[in-house]
Amino acid sequence: MVDKPQSGSILGIPYNFERPSLGRLLSAHWKPGEGMVVEKPFGIGYTLNLANWRSWLVVLVAGVLLWQENDGGLTPDADADGGDDDPVEVVVDD
């Protein structure tokens, strides 16, 4: 049986299915000389390089958006429809 390659690239997208190690995971996410994205240490595609300040900006923006979504925004007491919770009577004429 032919051995399949554990790492490489398909259509310019890198993949790596070698058994991950802690050292390889840490070194893949901290590359000071590289750009904002680097190849994933395990899996398909790219990941953020945490040695780059722009990556931290992306993480911060994603965290703020997640917090805002879970918290209901900056004013959770205000209702979107004006705060009217009174019953409404609907009349339908046939």
Coordinates of C-alpha atoms in Angstrom, one line a residue:
M1 CA 0.0 0.0 0.0
V2 CA 1.3 3.5 -0.8
D3 CA 2.0 5.8 2.1
K4 CA 0.1 9.1 1.9
P5 CA 2.1 12.2 2.6
Q6 CA 1.4 13.7 6.1
S7 CA 2.1 17.3 5.1
G8 CA 2.2 19.4 2.0
S9 CA -0.2 21.7 0.1
I10 CA -3.2 21.3 -2.2
L11 CA -4.0 24.3 -4.5
G12 CA -1.7 26.5 -2.4
I13 CA -3.4 25.7 0.9
P14 CA -1.0 23.9 3.4
Y15 CA -2.0 20.8 5.4
N16 CA -0.2 18.9 8.1
F17 CA -1.5 15.7 9.7
E18 CA 1.6 14.7 11.6
R19 CA 1.1 13.9 15.2
P20 CA 1.1 17.3 17.1
S21 CA 3.6 18.0 19.9
L22 CA 3.5 20.8 22.5
G23 CA 6.7 22.3 21.2
R24 CA 5.5 22.3 17.6
L25 CA 2.2 23.9 18.6
L26 CA 3.9 26.6 20.6
S27 CA 6.5 27.4 18.0
A28 CA 3.9 27.6 15.2
H29 CA 1.9 30.3 17.0
W30 CA 4.9 32.4 18.0
K31 CA 7.0 33.4 15.0
P32 CA 8.4 36.9 15.5
G33 CA 9.9 37.1 12.0
E34 CA 6.8 36.1 10.1
G35 CA 3.6 37.9 9.1
M36 CA 0.2 38.0 10.7
V37 CA -0.8 34.5 9.6
V38 CA 1.3 31.3 9.6
E39 CA 0.7 27.7 8.6
K40 CA -1.2 25.6 11.1
P41 CA 0.9 23.1 13.1
F42 CA -1.9 20.6 12.7
G43 CA -4.8 20.6 10.2
I44 CA -5.6 22.5 7.1
G45 CA -4.9 26.2 6.4
Y46 CA -3.5 29.1 8.4
T47 CA -3.7 30.4 11.9
L48 CA -2.8 33.7 13.7
N49 CA 0.8 34.5 14.6
L50 CA 0.6 35.7 18.2
A51 CA 4.0 37.4 17.9
N52 CA 2.5 40.0 15.5
W53 CA 0.6 42.9 17.1
R54 CA -2.1 42.9 14.3
S55 CA -3.1 39.3 15.4
W56 CA -3.7 40.6 18.9
L57 CA -5.9 43.4 17.4
V58 CA -7.9 40.7 15.6
V59 CA -8.3 38.7 18.8
L60 CA -9.3 41.9 20.7
V61 CA -12.0 42.9 18.2
A62 CA -13.4 39.3 18.1
G63 CA -13.5 39.3 21.9
V64 CA -15.4 42.6 22.0
L65 CA -17.9 41.5 19.4
L66 CA -18.4 38.2 21.3
W67 CA -18.9 40.0 24.6
Q68 CA -21.3 42.5 23.0
E69 CA -23.3 39.7 21.5
N70 CA -23.6 37.7 24.7
D71 CA -24.1 40.8 26.9
G72 CA -26.9 42.2 24.7
G73 CA -25.0 45.3 23.7
L74 CA -24.0 48.4 25.8
T75 CA -27.5 49.1 27.1
P76 CA -29.2 45.7 27.9
D77 CA -32.2 47.5 29.6
A78 CA -33.3 49.3 26.5
D79 CA -35.8 47.4 24.3
A80 CA -35.4 47.5 20.5
D81 CA -39.1 48.1 20.0
G82 CA -39.4 51.0 22.5
G83 CA -40.2 48.9 25.6
D84 CA -44.0 48.5 25.0
D85 CA -45.0 45.1 26.5
D86 CA -48.7 45.9 26.5
P87 CA -51.1 43.5 24.7
V88 CA -52.2 44.6 21.2
E89 CA -55.7 44.0 19.9
V90 CA -55.8 43.0 16.2
V91 CA -59.1 43.2 14.3
V92 CA -59.5 41.3 11.1
D93 CA -62.4 42.1 8.8
D94 CA -63.6 39.4 6.5

